[in-house]
């Protein structure tokens, strides 16, 4: 009986989720209210993502309750609880770190509020606590960065790594992917690795410390995002070295600042991580509220860019 019910539900494109037709959003023909808990404003990428979500809400006539967590998980949990108390129709969450979400997501589920994850994944024992995750493949991004660095350095490099925010999905996965990518090259070694928290100023500070400790023994920088790479470039130049030549610099995001640095010959390569997630996020919100079954992960397609194409493409970049 249960099997027949589940099959019927699938065929009709319905879900057994607590939201959907007949749920809170369908109760009235009112304006949709959506809460968006954003990580913060640590990078140009993040600012572009915020803009994309806000613009899409406006375009669709959705009332958006926006909360900037300033990179703090407790602020995000508090924001989610405030959204639940307000009785929003749905929540979009860009989670700062992977763990610690179960209690608040259970509260959202009990209140029949669907939660759509954007950009970063989480670890939960019950994946019915969220509708879907819309994100890039961060492990693959790390692999692509390693692949290109191997090409550029003839697979011989002493590398310093600027990691993202500790405990965040992109920091964990980009480290993993890069590690896998260089594992097949015995002469590529990470000689120092530290978090720069996805921030330009912190990236510079950590790079200064790396340069002090390892000096001319650094052949390459792998930064988990463009902002930290740009900070590292500043540190390299202040140390009297040529970024992009004396030290190869590879990063992830593909923001405009990275293109400028590539045009100037200071950044060698960037792997794109598309932040324009607003349209997909609201498609998922509206799909969930209409009772549709969505895949648990919607992977965003990214590209890779080298210095060789930067000049030609820079004007067309949207973020
Ligand atoms: O989660 C995506 C990452 O977070 C971006 O690469 C980085 O720039 C941001 O802060």
Coordinates of C-alpha atoms and ligand atoms in Angstrom, one line a residue:
X1 CA 0.0 0.0 0.0
X2 CA 2.8 2.3 1.0
X3 CA 4.7 1.4 -2.1
X4 CA 1.7 2.3 -4.3
X5 CA 1.3 5.6 -2.5
X6 CA 4.9 6.5 -2.9
X7 CA 4.8 5.5 -6.6
X8 CA 1.6 7.6 -7.1
X9 CA 3.3 10.5 -5.4
X10 CA 6.4 10.2 -7.7
X11 CA 4.3 9.9 -10.9
X12 CA 2.3 13.0 -10.0
X13 CA 5.5 14.9 -9.2
X14 CA 4.3 15.4 -5.6
X15 CA 6.4 14.9 -2.5
X16 CA 5.7 13.6 1.0
X17 CA 7.4 16.7 2.4
X18 CA 5.4 18.6 5.0
X19 CA 5.1 21.6 2.7
X20 CA 3.6 21.8 -0.8
X21 CA 0.0 22.2 -2.0
X22 CA -2.3 22.5 1.0
X23 CA 0.7 23.6 3.1
X24 CA 1.2 27.0 4.5
X25 CA 2.1 28.8 1.2
X26 CA -0.9 27.5 -0.6
X27 CA -3.2 28.7 2.2
X28 CA -3.8 32.1 0.6
X29 CA -3.1 33.9 -2.6
X30 CA -0.7 36.2 -0.7
X31 CA 2.7 37.6 -1.5
X32 CA 5.4 35.0 -0.9
X33 CA 7.7 35.8 2.1
X34 CA 11.1 34.2 2.0
X35 CA 13.9 34.4 4.6
X36 CA 17.5 34.4 3.3
X37 CA 20.2 33.7 5.8
X38 CA 23.5 34.8 4.2
X39 CA 27.0 33.9 5.4
X40 CA 28.3 37.5 5.4
X41 CA 30.1 39.8 3.0
X42 CA 33.6 38.3 3.2
X43 CA 34.3 38.3 -0.5
X44 CA 33.3 39.7 -3.9
X45 CA 31.8 36.3 -4.7
X46 CA 29.5 36.6 -1.6
X47 CA 28.4 40.1 -2.5
X48 CA 27.5 38.9 -6.0
X49 CA 25.5 36.0 -4.6
X50 CA 23.6 38.4 -2.3
X51 CA 22.8 40.7 -5.2
X52 CA 21.6 37.8 -7.3
X53 CA 19.2 36.5 -4.6
X54 CA 17.8 40.0 -3.9
X55 CA 17.4 40.9 -7.5
X56 CA 15.5 37.6 -8.2
X57 CA 13.2 38.2 -5.2
X58 CA 12.3 41.6 -6.6
X59 CA 11.8 40.3 -10.1
X60 CA 9.4 37.6 -8.8
X61 CA 7.5 39.9 -6.4
X62 CA 8.7 37.9 -3.4
X63 CA 9.1 39.7 0.0
X64 CA 12.7 38.9 1.1
X65 CA 13.7 39.0 4.7
X66 CA 17.5 39.2 4.5
X67 CA 19.9 38.4 7.3
X68 CA 23.7 38.8 7.2
X69 CA 25.3 36.5 9.7
X70 CA 28.8 38.1 9.6
X71 CA 30.4 34.7 9.3
X72 CA 28.9 33.4 12.5
X73 CA 26.8 30.2 12.6
X74 CA 25.0 31.2 15.8
X75 CA 23.8 34.3 14.0
X76 CA 22.4 32.1 11.3
X77 CA 20.6 29.9 13.7
X78 CA 19.1 32.9 15.4
X79 CA 18.0 34.3 12.0
X80 CA 16.4 31.0 11.1
X81 CA 14.5 30.9 14.4
X82 CA 13.4 34.5 13.8
X83 CA 12.1 33.5 10.3
X84 CA 10.2 30.6 11.8
X85 CA 8.6 32.8 14.4
X86 CA 7.6 35.3 11.6
X87 CA 6.0 32.5 9.7
X88 CA 7.9 32.9 6.4
X89 CA 6.8 30.6 3.6
X90 CA 10.3 29.3 2.9
X91 CA 13.9 29.8 3.9
X92 CA 17.0 30.1 1.7
X93 CA 20.2 29.2 3.7
X94 CA 23.8 29.7 2.7
X95 CA 25.4 27.8 5.6
X96 CA 28.7 29.1 6.9
X97 CA 29.9 25.6 8.1
X98 CA 28.8 22.0 7.5
X99 CA 27.8 20.8 10.9
X100 CA 25.4 21.8 13.7
X101 CA 22.2 22.4 11.7
X102 CA 20.0 19.6 12.8
X103 CA 18.1 21.2 15.7
X104 CA 17.1 24.3 13.9
X105 CA 16.3 22.5 10.7
X106 CA 14.0 20.2 12.7
X107 CA 12.3 23.3 14.0
X108 CA 11.7 24.5 10.5
X109 CA 10.4 21.1 9.4
X110 CA 8.0 21.0 12.3
X111 CA 6.8 24.5 11.3
X112 CA 6.3 23.1 7.7
X113 CA 8.8 25.6 6.3
X114 CA 10.9 24.3 3.4
X115 CA 14.6 25.1 3.5
X116 CA 16.6 25.5 0.3
X117 CA 20.4 25.4 0.7
X118 CA 22.5 27.5 -1.6
X119 CA 26.2 27.5 -2.3
X120 CA 27.4 25.3 0.7
X121 CA 26.4 21.9 1.8
X122 CA 25.8 20.5 5.3
X123 CA 26.1 17.3 7.1
X124 CA 22.8 16.0 8.6
X125 CA 21.7 12.4 9.4
X126 CA 18.3 13.1 7.8
X127 CA 18.3 14.8 4.4
X128 CA 14.5 15.5 4.5
X129 CA 15.5 18.4 6.7
X130 CA 16.2 20.4 3.5
X131 CA 14.6 20.5 0.0
X132 CA 17.7 20.7 -2.1
X133 CA 21.3 22.0 -2.3
X134 CA 22.1 24.3 -5.2
X135 CA 25.9 24.4 -5.4
X136 CA 29.1 24.0 -7.4
X137 CA 31.2 20.8 -7.1
X138 CA 33.9 22.2 -4.8
X139 CA 36.0 19.0 -4.9
X140 CA 36.1 19.2 -8.7
X141 CA 37.1 22.8 -8.4
X142 CA 40.1 21.8 -6.3
X143 CA 41.0 19.1 -8.8
X144 CA 40.9 21.5 -11.7
X145 CA 43.1 24.0 -9.8
X146 CA 45.7 21.2 -9.2
X147 CA 45.5 20.1 -12.8
X148 CA 46.3 23.5 -14.2
X149 CA 49.0 24.1 -11.6
X150 CA 50.7 20.9 -12.5
X151 CA 50.7 22.0 -16.2
X152 CA 52.1 25.4 -15.4
X153 CA 54.9 24.1 -13.1
X154 CA 55.8 21.0 -15.0
X155 CA 54.4 19.1 -11.9
X156 CA 57.2 20.4 -9.7
X157 CA 56.2 22.9 -7.1
X158 CA 56.5 23.8 -3.5
X159 CA 53.0 25.1 -2.8
X160 CA 51.5 27.2 0.0
X161 CA 47.8 26.9 0.5
X162 CA 45.4 29.6 1.6
X163 CA 42.3 27.8 3.0
X164 CA 38.8 29.1 3.3
X165 CA 36.8 29.4 6.5
X166 CA 37.5 26.3 8.7
X167 CA 34.6 23.8 8.7
X168 CA 33.0 25.3 5.6
X169 CA 32.1 23.0 2.7
X170 CA 34.3 24.9 0.1
X171 CA 37.3 24.9 2.4
X172 CA 37.0 21.1 3.1
X173 CA 36.2 20.1 -0.4
X174 CA 38.6 22.4 -2.3
X175 CA 41.5 21.1 -0.1
X176 CA 40.4 17.5 -0.8
X177 CA 40.1 18.0 -4.5
X178 CA 43.5 19.7 -4.8
X179 CA 45.1 17.1 -2.6
X180 CA 43.8 14.4 -4.9
X181 CA 45.0 16.3 -8.0
X182 CA 48.6 16.7 -6.8
X183 CA 48.8 13.2 -5.3
X184 CA 49.8 11.8 -8.7
X185 CA 52.7 14.2 -8.9
X186 CA 55.4 13.4 -6.3
X187 CA 57.2 16.7 -6.9
X188 CA 54.2 18.8 -6.0
X189 CA 54.1 19.3 -2.3
X190 CA 52.1 21.6 0.0
X191 CA 54.7 23.1 2.3
X192 CA 52.4 25.3 4.4
X193 CA 48.6 25.6 4.7
X194 CA 46.5 28.0 6.7
X195 CA 43.1 29.6 6.7
X196 CA 42.7 33.1 5.3
X197 CA 38.9 32.9 6.0
X198 CA 38.1 33.7 2.3
X199 CA 39.1 37.4 3.0
X200 CA 41.5 39.5 1.1
X201 CA 43.2 41.1 4.2
X202 CA 43.6 37.8 5.9
X203 CA 45.0 36.2 2.7
X204 CA 47.6 38.9 2.6
X205 CA 48.5 38.5 6.3
X206 CA 48.9 34.7 6.0
X207 CA 50.9 35.1 2.8
X208 CA 53.3 37.5 4.6
X209 CA 53.9 34.9 7.2
X210 CA 54.4 32.2 4.6
X211 CA 57.0 34.4 2.8
X212 CA 58.8 35.1 6.1
X213 CA 58.9 31.4 7.0
X214 CA 59.7 30.0 3.5
X215 CA 61.0 32.9 1.4
X216 CA 62.2 31.9 -2.0
X217 CA 61.2 28.3 -1.5
X218 CA 57.7 29.0 -2.5
X219 CA 56.9 28.2 -6.1
X220 CA 53.2 28.5 -6.1
X221 CA 50.1 29.7 -4.2
X222 CA 46.8 27.8 -4.1
X223 CA 44.1 30.0 -2.7
X224 CA 40.6 28.7 -2.0
X225 CA 39.2 31.9 -3.4
X226 CA 40.1 34.9 -5.5
X227 CA 40.0 37.5 -2.7
X228 CA 42.7 35.6 -0.7
X229 CA 44.8 35.3 -3.9
X230 CA 44.6 39.0 -4.5
X231 CA 45.7 39.6 -0.9
X232 CA 48.5 37.1 -1.4
X233 CA 49.6 38.9 -4.6
X234 CA 49.9 42.2 -2.7
X235 CA 52.1 40.4 -0.1
X236 CA 54.3 38.8 -2.8
X237 CA 54.8 42.2 -4.5
X238 CA 55.6 43.9 -1.2
X239 CA 58.2 41.2 -0.6
X240 CA 59.9 42.3 -3.9
X241 CA 58.8 39.3 -5.9
X242 CA 56.7 39.0 -9.1
X243 CA 53.3 37.4 -8.6
X244 CA 52.4 35.2 -11.6
X245 CA 56.0 34.8 -12.6
X246 CA 58.3 34.2 -9.6
X247 CA 55.4 32.6 -7.8
X248 CA 52.5 31.0 -9.7
X249 CA 49.1 32.0 -8.3
X250 CA 46.0 29.8 -8.8
X251 CA 42.6 30.4 -7.2
X252 CA 38.9 29.8 -7.4
X253 CA 35.8 32.0 -8.0
X254 CA 36.3 33.9 -11.3
X255 CA 35.3 37.3 -10.0
X256 CA 36.1 40.5 -11.9
X257 CA 39.1 41.3 -9.6
X258 CA 40.6 37.9 -10.6
X259 CA 40.2 38.8 -14.2
X260 CA 41.9 42.2 -13.6
X261 CA 44.8 40.4 -11.9
X262 CA 45.1 37.9 -14.8
X263 CA 45.1 40.8 -17.3
X264 CA 47.9 42.3 -15.3
X265 CA 49.8 39.0 -15.4
X266 CA 49.7 38.6 -11.6
X267 CA 47.2 35.7 -11.3
X268 CA 47.8 32.7 -13.5
X269 CA 44.5 30.9 -13.4
X270 CA 41.1 30.9 -11.8
X271 CA 38.4 28.2 -11.6
X272 CA 34.9 29.6 -11.8
X273 CA 32.4 29.2 -9.0
X274 CA 29.2 30.8 -10.2
X275 CA 27.5 32.9 -7.5
X276 CA 24.5 33.9 -9.5
X277 CA 22.2 31.5 -7.7
X278 CA 19.1 33.6 -7.2
X279 CA 17.0 32.3 -10.2
X280 CA 17.7 28.6 -9.3
X281 CA 17.1 29.3 -5.6
X282 CA 13.6 30.7 -6.2
X283 CA 12.8 28.0 -8.8
X284 CA 13.5 25.5 -6.0
X285 CA 11.5 27.5 -3.4
X286 CA 8.5 27.8 -5.7
X287 CA 8.8 24.1 -6.8
X288 CA 8.9 22.9 -3.2
X289 CA 5.9 25.0 -2.3
X290 CA 4.0 23.6 -5.3
X291 CA 4.8 20.1 -3.9
X292 CA 7.4 19.1 -6.6
X293 CA 10.1 16.6 -5.8
X294 CA 13.5 18.1 -6.4
X295 CA 16.9 16.4 -6.7
X296 CA 18.8 16.6 -3.4
X297 CA 21.7 18.3 -5.2
X298 CA 21.5 20.7 -8.2
X299 CA 25.1 21.1 -9.5
X300 CA 26.0 24.4 -10.9
X301 CA 28.2 24.2 -14.0
X302 CA 31.5 26.1 -13.9
X303 CA 34.3 27.0 -16.3
X304 CA 38.0 27.5 -15.9
X305 CA 39.9 30.6 -17.1
X306 CA 43.6 31.2 -17.7
X307 CA 45.5 34.5 -18.3
X308 CA 45.3 33.7 -22.0
X309 CA 41.6 34.5 -22.2
X310 CA 41.3 37.1 -19.5
X311 CA 41.6 40.2 -21.7
X312 CA 39.0 39.0 -24.1
X313 CA 36.5 38.0 -21.5
X314 CA 36.8 40.6 -18.8
X315 CA 34.2 43.0 -20.1
X316 CA 31.6 40.3 -20.3
X317 CA 32.0 39.2 -16.7
X318 CA 28.8 39.8 -14.6
X319 CA 30.4 39.7 -11.2
Ligands
LIG1 O1 31.1 29.2 -0.6 C1 31.6 29.8 -1.7 C2 32.8 30.6 -1.3 O2 32.5 31.5 -0.3 C3 33.5 31.4 -2.4 O3 34.4 30.7 -3.1 C4 34.1 32.4 -1.5 O4 34.6 33.5 -2.2 C5 33.1 32.7 -0.6 O5 33.3 33.6 0.4

